[in-house]
GROMACS .gro file of N, CA and C in nm:
model
  435
    1GLU      N    1   6.226   8.217  -2.009
    1GLU     CA    2   6.191   8.095  -2.080
    1GLU      C    3   6.069   8.031  -2.017
    2ARG      N    4   6.060   8.033  -1.883
    2ARG     CA    5   5.945   7.974  -1.814
    2ARG      C    6   5.819   8.056  -1.842
    3ALA      N    7   5.834   8.190  -1.850
    3ALA     CA    8   5.719   8.275  -1.879
    3ALA      C    9   5.667   8.248  -2.019
    4ILE      N   10   5.756   8.225  -2.114
    4ILE     CA   11   5.714   8.194  -2.251
    4ILE      C   12   5.640   8.062  -2.253
    5SER      N   13   5.690   7.965  -2.177
    5SER     CA   14   5.626   7.833  -2.172
    5SER      C   15   5.485   7.843  -2.114
    6SER      N   16   5.468   7.916  -2.003
    6SER     CA   17   5.335   7.927  -1.943
    6SER      C   18   5.241   8.007  -2.033
    7CYS      N   19   5.294   8.107  -2.102
    7CYS     CA   20   5.212   8.185  -2.196
    7CYS      C   21   5.167   8.096  -2.312
    8THR      N   22   5.257   8.010  -2.358
    8THR     CA   23   5.223   7.916  -2.465
    8THR      C   24   5.112   7.823  -2.421
    9HIS      N   25   5.117   7.774  -2.297
    9HIS     CA   26   5.014   7.684  -2.248
    9HIS      C   27   4.881   7.755  -2.234
   10MET      N   28   4.884   7.881  -2.192
   10MET     CA   29   4.760   7.956  -2.179
   10MET      C   30   4.698   7.977  -2.317
   11LEU      N   31   4.784   8.009  -2.416
   11LEU     CA   32   4.733   8.029  -2.551
   11LEU      C   33   4.680   7.899  -2.610
   12ALA      N   34   4.744   7.787  -2.578
   12ALA     CA   35   4.696   7.658  -2.628
   12ALA      C   36   4.558   7.628  -2.569
   13GLY      N   37   4.541   7.653  -2.441
   13GLY     CA   38   4.410   7.633  -2.380
   13GLY      C   39   4.306   7.726  -2.438
   14THR      N   40   4.346   7.851  -2.465
   14THR     CA   41   4.255   7.947  -2.525
   14THR      C   42   4.220   7.904  -2.667
   15TRP      N   43   4.317   7.851  -2.741
   15TRP     CA   44   4.292   7.805  -2.878
   15TRP      C   45   4.191   7.690  -2.877
   16ILE      N   46   4.207   7.597  -2.785
   16ILE     CA   47   4.112   7.486  -2.776
   16ILE      C   48   3.975   7.539  -2.739
   17THR      N   49   3.970   7.637  -2.648
   17THR     CA   50   3.842   7.697  -2.611
   17THR      C   51   3.778   7.765  -2.730
   18LEU      N   52   3.857   7.839  -2.808
   18LEU     CA   53   3.803   7.909  -2.925
   18LEU      C   54   3.752   7.810  -3.028
   19LEU      N   55   3.824   7.701  -3.049
   19LEU     CA   56   3.778   7.601  -3.144
   19LEU      C   57   3.647   7.540  -3.100
   20SER      N   58   3.635   7.514  -2.970
   20SER     CA   59   3.511   7.454  -2.922
   20SER      C   60   3.396   7.553  -2.928
   21LEU      N   61   3.423   7.682  -2.901
   21LEU     CA   62   3.318   7.782  -2.904
   21LEU      C   63   3.276   7.817  -3.046
   22SER      N   64   3.371   7.807  -3.141
   22SER     CA   65   3.339   7.845  -3.278
   22SER      C   66   3.266   7.735  -3.353
   23GLY      N   67   3.256   7.616  -3.293
   23GLY     CA   68   3.182   7.508  -3.356
   23GLY      C   69   3.266   7.419  -3.445
   24VAL      N   70   3.397   7.443  -3.453
   24VAL     CA   71   3.481   7.360  -3.539
   24VAL      C   72   3.483   7.217  -3.488
   25GLY      N   73   3.490   7.198  -3.359
   25GLY     CA   74   3.493   7.064  -3.303
   25GLY      C   75   3.357   6.996  -3.305
   26ALA      N   76   3.251   7.072  -3.327
   26ALA     CA   77   3.117   7.013  -3.328
   26ALA      C   78   3.098   6.918  -3.445
   27ALA      N   79   3.170   6.942  -3.552
   27ALA     CA   80   3.158   6.854  -3.669
   27ALA      C   81   3.210   6.714  -3.637
   28ALA      N   82   3.298   6.703  -3.539
   28ALA     CA   83   3.353   6.571  -3.504
   28ALA      C   84   3.246   6.481  -3.447
   29SER      N   85   3.152   6.538  -3.375
   29SER     CA   86   3.047   6.454  -3.319
   29SER      C   87   2.944   6.414  -3.424
   30ARG      N   88   2.937   6.490  -3.535
   30ARG     CA   89   2.840   6.457  -3.639
   30ARG      C   90   2.896   6.358  -3.740
   31ARG      N   91   3.027   6.356  -3.758
   31ARG     CA   92   3.087   6.269  -3.858
   31ARG      C   93   3.187   6.176  -3.794
   32ALA      N   94   3.200   6.059  -3.848
   32ALA     CA   95   3.302   5.965  -3.803
   32ALA      C   96   3.421   5.979  -3.897
   33ALA      N   97   3.531   6.032  -3.846
   33ALA     CA   98   3.650   6.052  -3.928
   33ALA      C   99   3.764   5.973  -3.867
   34SER      N  100   3.856   5.933  -3.949
   34SER     CA  101   3.971   5.860  -3.897
   34SER      C  102   4.058   5.956  -3.819
   35PRO      N  103   4.119   5.911  -3.708
   35PRO     CA  104   4.199   6.001  -3.626
   35PRO      C  105   4.320   6.055  -3.698
   36SER      N  106   4.369   5.986  -3.801
   36SER     CA  107   4.490   6.033  -3.869
   36SER      C  108   4.461   6.146  -3.965
   37SER      N  109   4.334   6.165  -4.005
   37SER     CA  110   4.303   6.272  -4.099
   37SER      C  111   4.248   6.392  -4.024
   38LEU      N  112   4.245   6.504  -4.091
   38LEU     CA  113   4.188   6.626  -4.033
   38LEU      C  114   4.049   6.653  -4.088
   39ALA      N  115   3.983   6.548  -4.135
   39ALA     CA  116   3.851   6.564  -4.194
   39ALA      C  117   3.747   6.607  -4.090
   40PHE      N  118   3.774   6.582  -3.963
   40PHE     CA  119   3.677   6.620  -3.861
   40PHE      C  120   3.672   6.770  -3.839
   41LEU      N  121   3.773   6.844  -3.886
   41LEU     CA  122   3.772   6.989  -3.873
   41LEU      C  123   3.693   7.048  -3.989
   42ASP      N  124   3.584   7.110  -3.961
   42ASP     CA  125   3.504   7.174  -4.065
   42ASP      C  126   3.551   7.318  -4.075
   43LEU      N  127   3.653   7.342  -4.156
   43LEU     CA  128   3.715   7.473  -4.165
   43LEU      C  129   3.630   7.573  -4.241
   44ASP      N  130   3.521   7.528  -4.305
   44ASP     CA  131   3.433   7.623  -4.373
   44ASP      C  132   3.360   7.709  -4.271
   45GLU      N  133   3.336   7.655  -4.152
   45GLU     CA  134   3.265   7.729  -4.047
   45GLU      C  135   3.359   7.815  -3.963
   46PHE      N  136   3.489   7.799  -3.978
   46PHE     CA  137   3.587   7.866  -3.893
   46PHE      C  138   3.624   8.002  -3.950
   47ASP      N  139   3.617   8.106  -3.868
   47ASP     CA  140   3.656   8.240  -3.908
   47ASP      C  141   3.781   8.279  -3.830
   48PRO      N  142   3.900   8.277  -3.895
   48PRO     CA  143   4.024   8.304  -3.822
   48PRO      C  144   4.032   8.446  -3.766
   49VAL      N  145   3.976   8.543  -3.837
   49VAL     CA  146   3.981   8.681  -3.788
   49VAL      C  147   3.902   8.694  -3.659
   50ALA      N  148   3.783   8.634  -3.656
   50ALA     CA  149   3.702   8.639  -3.535
   50ALA      C  150   3.770   8.563  -3.421
   51ALA      N  151   3.838   8.453  -3.455
   51ALA     CA  152   3.907   8.375  -3.353
   51ALA      C  153   4.021   8.456  -3.290
   52VAL      N  154   4.098   8.525  -3.372
   52VAL     CA  155   4.209   8.605  -3.321
   52VAL      C  156   4.156   8.723  -3.239
   53LYS      N  157   4.049   8.786  -3.286
   53LYS     CA  158   3.991   8.898  -3.211
   53LYS      C  159   3.930   8.851  -3.079
   54GLY      N  160   3.891   8.723  -3.072
   54GLY     CA  161   3.831   8.670  -2.951
   54GLY      C  162   3.929   8.622  -2.846
   55ILE      N  163   4.059   8.619  -2.879
   55ILE     CA  164   4.159   8.568  -2.785
   55ILE      C  165   4.163   8.647  -2.655
   56PRO      N  166   4.173   8.782  -2.659
   56PRO     CA  167   4.177   8.855  -2.530
   56PRO      C  168   4.054   8.830  -2.444
   57GLY      N  169   3.938   8.825  -2.505
   57GLY     CA  170   3.816   8.799  -2.428
   57GLY      C  171   3.815   8.660  -2.370
   58ALA      N  172   3.862   8.562  -2.448
   58ALA     CA  173   3.865   8.423  -2.398
   58ALA      C  174   3.964   8.409  -2.283
   59VAL      N  175   4.081   8.475  -2.295
   59VAL     CA  176   4.180   8.470  -2.187
   59VAL      C  177   4.123   8.537  -2.062
   60ARG      N  178   4.059   8.652  -2.079
   60ARG     CA  179   3.999   8.723  -1.966
   60ARG      C  180   3.891   8.638  -1.900
   61ASP      N  181   3.806   8.573  -1.980
   61ASP     CA  182   3.701   8.488  -1.924
   61ASP      C  183   3.760   8.368  -1.851
   62ASN      N  184   3.864   8.307  -1.908
   62ASN     CA  185   3.927   8.192  -1.842
   62ASN      C  186   3.992   8.232  -1.710
   63LEU      N  187   4.056   8.349  -1.706
   63LEU     CA  188   4.117   8.396  -1.581
   63LEU      C  189   4.010   8.428  -1.476
   64ARG      N  190   3.897   8.483  -1.520
   64ARG     CA  191   3.786   8.512  -1.428
   64ARG      C  192   3.730   8.382  -1.370
   65ILE      N  193   3.713   8.281  -1.454
   65ILE     CA  194   3.662   8.152  -1.408
   65ILE      C  195   3.762   8.087  -1.312
   66PHE      N  196   3.893   8.099  -1.343
   66PHE     CA  197   3.996   8.042  -1.256
   66PHE      C  198   3.994   8.109  -1.119
   67ARG      N  199   3.982   8.240  -1.118
   67ARG     CA  200   3.979   8.314  -0.991
   67ARG      C  201   3.855   8.278  -0.909
   68ALA      N  202   3.740   8.271  -0.974
   68ALA     CA  203   3.616   8.237  -0.903
   68ALA      C  204   3.622   8.093  -0.853
   69GLY      N  205   3.674   8.002  -0.934
   69GLY     CA  206   3.683   7.862  -0.893
   69GLY      C  207   3.778   7.842  -0.777
   70THR      N  208   3.892   7.910  -0.781
   70THR     CA  209   3.989   7.900  -0.673
   70THR      C  210   3.931   7.957  -0.543
   71GLY      N  211   3.863   8.071  -0.553
   71GLY     CA  212   3.801   8.131  -0.435
   71GLY      C  213   3.693   8.042  -0.375
   72ALA      N  214   3.609   7.982  -0.462
   72ALA     CA  215   3.504   7.893  -0.413
   72ALA      C  216   3.564   7.768  -0.349
   73MET      N  217   3.672   7.718  -0.407
   73MET     CA  218   3.737   7.600  -0.349
   73MET      C  219   3.794   7.633  -0.211
   74TRP      N  220   3.851   7.751  -0.197
   74TRP     CA  221   3.906   7.794  -0.069
   74TRP      C  222   3.795   7.805   0.036
   75ARG      N  223   3.682   7.866  -0.002
   75ARG     CA  224   3.569   7.881   0.091
   75ARG      C  225   3.512   7.744   0.130
   76ASN      N  226   3.501   7.652   0.033
   76ASN     CA  227   3.452   7.517   0.064
   76ASN      C  228   3.546   7.445   0.160
   77ARG      N  229   3.675   7.462   0.141
   77ARG     CA  230   3.772   7.396   0.228
   77ARG      C  231   3.760   7.449   0.371
   78LYS      N  232   3.744   7.580   0.384
   78LYS     CA  233   3.729   7.638   0.517
   78LYS      C  234   3.600   7.592   0.585
   79ALA      N  235   3.490   7.588   0.510
   79ALA     CA  236   3.363   7.543   0.566
   79ALA      C  237   3.370   7.395   0.605
   80ALA      N  238   3.435   7.314   0.523
   80ALA     CA  239   3.450   7.171   0.555
   80ALA      C  240   3.537   7.153   0.679
   81SER      N  241   3.636   7.237   0.696
   81SER     CA  242   3.722   7.231   0.814
   81SER      C  243   3.642   7.261   0.941
   82VAL      N  244   3.553   7.358   0.934
   82VAL     CA  245   3.469   7.393   1.049
   82VAL      C  246   3.377   7.276   1.084
   83VAL      N  247   3.318   7.212   0.982
   83VAL     CA  248   3.229   7.098   1.006
   83VAL      C  249   3.307   6.982   1.067
   84ARG      N  250   3.425   6.952   1.011
   84ARG     CA  251   3.507   6.843   1.065
   84ARG      C  252   3.544   6.867   1.211
   85LYS      N  253   3.582   6.991   1.240
   85LYS     CA  254   3.622   7.025   1.377
   85LYS      C  255   3.503   7.012   1.473
   86ARG      N  256   3.386   7.058   1.430
   86ARG     CA  257   3.267   7.050   1.516
   86ARG      C  258   3.230   6.905   1.544
   87VAL      N  259   3.231   6.820   1.442
   87VAL     CA  260   3.195   6.680   1.460
   87VAL      C  261   3.300   6.608   1.544
   88LYS      N  262   3.425   6.643   1.524
   88LYS     CA  263   3.534   6.577   1.599
   88LYS      C  264   3.527   6.611   1.747
   89GLN      N  265   3.483   6.732   1.780
   89GLN     CA  266   3.474   6.773   1.920
   89GLN      C  267   3.346   6.724   1.988
   90GLY      N  268   3.266   6.645   1.914
   90GLY     CA  269   3.145   6.589   1.975
   90GLY      C  270   3.025   6.679   1.965
   91GLY      N  271   3.027   6.774   1.876
   91GLY     CA  272   2.912   6.863   1.858
   91GLY      C  273   2.802   6.794   1.780
   92ALA      N  274   2.716   6.873   1.720
   92ALA     CA  275   2.604   6.819   1.643
   92ALA      C  276   2.656   6.738   1.524
   93ALA      N  277   2.579   6.636   1.492
   93ALA     CA  278   2.616   6.552   1.377
   93ALA      C  279   2.604   6.633   1.248
   94ALA      N  280   2.680   6.594   1.149
   94ALA     CA  281   2.679   6.665   1.021
   94ALA      C  282   2.550   6.635   0.946
   95SER      N  283   2.492   6.740   0.888
   95SER     CA  284   2.371   6.722   0.809
   95SER      C  285   2.409   6.665   0.672
   96TYR      N  286   2.307   6.632   0.593
   96TYR     CA  287   2.331   6.575   0.460
   96TYR      C  288   2.409   6.673   0.372
   97SER      N  289   2.370   6.800   0.376
   97SER     CA  290   2.440   6.900   0.293
   97SER      C  291   2.584   6.917   0.340
   98GLU      N  292   2.608   6.906   0.469
   98GLU     CA  293   2.746   6.916   0.519
   98GLU      C  294   2.828   6.794   0.479
   99LEU      N  295   2.765   6.676   0.478
   99LEU     CA  296   2.835   6.556   0.431
   99LEU      C  297   2.871   6.568   0.284
  100LEU      N  298   2.780   6.625   0.205
  100LEU     CA  299   2.811   6.649   0.063
  100LEU      C  300   2.926   6.748   0.048
  101LEU      N  301   2.926   6.852   0.132
  101LEU     CA  302   3.035   6.949   0.128
  101LEU      C  303   3.168   6.882   0.163
  102LEU      N  304   3.169   6.797   0.264
  102LEU     CA  305   3.292   6.726   0.301
  102LEU      C  306   3.341   6.638   0.186
  103ARG      N  307   3.249   6.568   0.123
  103ARG     CA  308   3.286   6.480   0.012
  103ARG      C  309   3.337   6.562  -0.107
  104LYS      N  310   3.264   6.668  -0.142
  104LYS     CA  311   3.302   6.751  -0.256
  104LYS      C  312   3.436   6.819  -0.231
  105SER      N  313   3.458   6.862  -0.109
  105SER     CA  314   3.584   6.928  -0.074
  105SER      C  315   3.702   6.833  -0.093
  106GLY      N  316   3.687   6.709  -0.050
  106GLY     CA  317   3.793   6.611  -0.068
  106GLY      C  318   3.816   6.575  -0.213
  107ASP      N  319   3.707   6.557  -0.287
  107ASP     CA  320   3.719   6.525  -0.430
  107ASP      C  321   3.786   6.639  -0.506
  108ASP      N  322   3.747   6.763  -0.473
  108ASP     CA  323   3.805   6.878  -0.541
  108ASP      C  324   3.955   6.892  -0.513
  109ALA      N  325   3.994   6.866  -0.389
  109ALA     CA  326   4.137   6.873  -0.356
  109ALA      C  327   4.215   6.768  -0.433
  110GLN      N  328   4.159   6.649  -0.445
  110GLN     CA  329   4.226   6.542  -0.520
  110GLN      C  330   4.235   6.576  -0.669
  111LYS      N  331   4.129   6.632  -0.726
  111LYS     CA  332   4.131   6.669  -0.867
  111LYS      C  333   4.232   6.780  -0.894
  112LEU      N  334   4.241   6.878  -0.803
  112LEU     CA  335   4.338   6.986  -0.820
  112LEU      C  336   4.480   6.933  -0.811
  113LEU      N  337   4.503   6.840  -0.721
  113LEU     CA  338   4.634   6.778  -0.708
  113LEU      C  339   4.670   6.701  -0.836
  114GLN      N  340   4.576   6.627  -0.891
  114GLN     CA  341   4.602   6.553  -1.015
  114GLN      C  342   4.632   6.646  -1.131
  115ALA      N  343   4.555   6.754  -1.144
  115ALA     CA  344   4.581   6.850  -1.252
  115ALA      C  345   4.716   6.917  -1.232
  116GLY      N  346   4.753   6.945  -1.108
  116GLY     CA  347   4.884   7.003  -1.080
  116GLY      C  348   4.998   6.910  -1.115
  117VAL      N  349   4.982   6.782  -1.087
  117VAL     CA  350   5.085   6.683  -1.121
  117VAL      C  351   5.100   6.673  -1.273
  118VAL      N  352   4.988   6.672  -1.344
  118VAL     CA  353   4.995   6.668  -1.491
  118VAL      C  354   5.066   6.792  -1.542
  119TYR      N  355   5.034   6.908  -1.485
  119TYR     CA  356   5.098   7.032  -1.529
  119TYR      C  357   5.248   7.031  -1.502
  120LEU      N  358   5.288   6.978  -1.387
  120LEU     CA  359   5.430   6.973  -1.355
  120LEU      C  360   5.505   6.869  -1.438
  121ALA      N  361   5.441   6.756  -1.466
  121ALA     CA  362   5.508   6.648  -1.539
  121ALA      C  363   5.509   6.675  -1.689
  122VAL      N  364   5.393   6.703  -1.746
  122VAL     CA  365   5.381   6.723  -1.891
  122VAL      C  366   5.285   6.841  -1.914
  123PRO      N  367   5.333   6.963  -1.901
  123PRO     CA  368   5.242   7.078  -1.910
  123PRO      C  369   5.173   7.093  -2.045
  124GLU      N  370   5.233   7.036  -2.149
  124GLU     CA  371   5.173   7.046  -2.282
  124GLU      C  372   5.041   6.970  -2.291
  125LEU      N  373   5.023   6.869  -2.208
  125LEU     CA  374   4.903   6.787  -2.214
  125LEU      C  375   4.787   6.841  -2.131
  126LEU      N  376   4.811   6.941  -2.047
  126LEU     CA  377   4.703   6.992  -1.962
  126LEU      C  378   4.585   7.046  -2.042
  127PRO      N  379   4.605   7.130  -2.145
  127PRO     CA  380   4.489   7.176  -2.222
  127PRO      C  381   4.412   7.061  -2.287
  128ALA      N  382   4.484   6.962  -2.340
  128ALA     CA  383   4.416   6.848  -2.403
  128ALA      C  384   4.342   6.766  -2.298
  129MET      N  385   4.403   6.748  -2.180
  129MET     CA  386   4.338   6.673  -2.074
  129MET      C  387   4.208   6.742  -2.032
  130LEU      N  388   4.212   6.873  -2.019
  130LEU     CA  389   4.093   6.947  -1.977
  130LEU      C  390   3.987   6.948  -2.085
  131TYR      N  391   4.029   6.945  -2.211
  131TYR     CA  392   3.932   6.944  -2.320
  131TYR      C  393   3.862   6.808  -2.330
  132PHE      N  394   3.939   6.700  -2.322
  132PHE     CA  395   3.882   6.567  -2.338
  132PHE      C  396   3.823   6.511  -2.209
  133PHE      N  397   3.870   6.557  -2.094
  133PHE     CA  398   3.821   6.511  -1.964
  133PHE      C  399   3.783   6.632  -1.879
  134PRO      N  400   3.673   6.700  -1.910
  134PRO     CA  401   3.638   6.823  -1.837
  134PRO      C  402   3.609   6.801  -1.689
  135ARG      N  403   3.574   6.680  -1.649
  135ARG     CA  404   3.546   6.652  -1.508
  135ARG      C  405   3.674   6.633  -1.427
  136SER      N  406   3.791   6.652  -1.489
  136SER     CA  407   3.916   6.636  -1.416
  136SER      C  408   3.950   6.763  -1.337
  137LEU      N  409   3.874   6.869  -1.354
  137LEU     CA  410   3.892   6.990  -1.274
  137LEU      C  411   3.795   6.987  -1.157
  138PRO      N  412   3.828   7.056  -1.049
  138PRO     CA  413   3.737   7.062  -0.933
  138PRO      C  414   3.600   7.117  -0.972
  139SER      N  415   3.499   7.078  -0.899
  139SER     CA  416   3.362   7.118  -0.929
  139SER      C  417   3.341   7.269  -0.919
  140THR      N  418   3.424   7.337  -0.842
  140THR     CA  419   3.407   7.482  -0.829
  140THR      C  420   3.451   7.556  -0.955
  141PHE      N  421   3.518   7.490  -1.046
  141PHE     CA  422   3.562   7.552  -1.171
  141PHE      C  423   3.460   7.532  -1.282
  142GLU      N  424   3.354   7.457  -1.258
  142GLU     CA  425   3.253   7.432  -1.361
  142GLU      C  426   3.165   7.554  -1.375
  143THR      N  427   3.124   7.580  -1.500
  143THR     CA  428   3.033   7.690  -1.528
  143THR      C  429   2.913   7.636  -1.603
  144ASP      N  430   2.816   7.720  -1.628
  144ASP     CA  431   2.695   7.680  -1.699
  144ASP      C  432   2.716   7.675  -1.850
  145GLN      N  433   2.830   7.721  -1.899
  145GLN     CA  434   2.855   7.729  -2.044
  145GLN      C  435   2.870   7.594  -2.106
   0.00000   0.00000   0.00000
């Protein structure tokens, strides 16, 4: 039952990704529609066959981004730990780039904790939260797309 739930959440996130990539959500920024109607969805531009065929690729891309983001976050945490230890022992003062790393490392840990709490409390809202608030994920998960 838990595996079905997590699979459903992954598919929901993939569905939101596919909608955003296919341009269906782009019509919302061009038109002012009432939230109760579905007029903001421009279904003339949506190709369901292409969307279904794109699901495996979207899931694979999302997993690749997750793995790269998690690895980068881990490396940043280790580098920040080395800087903190050096400064604490009275070594050289932290440079500007090291101070930015310390700040980013702390912010990223807090963002990951917040996303984890949302997932544990109301997992159904995580895809919507990430869609509407993309900066709620750690900076290492951001891509150029």
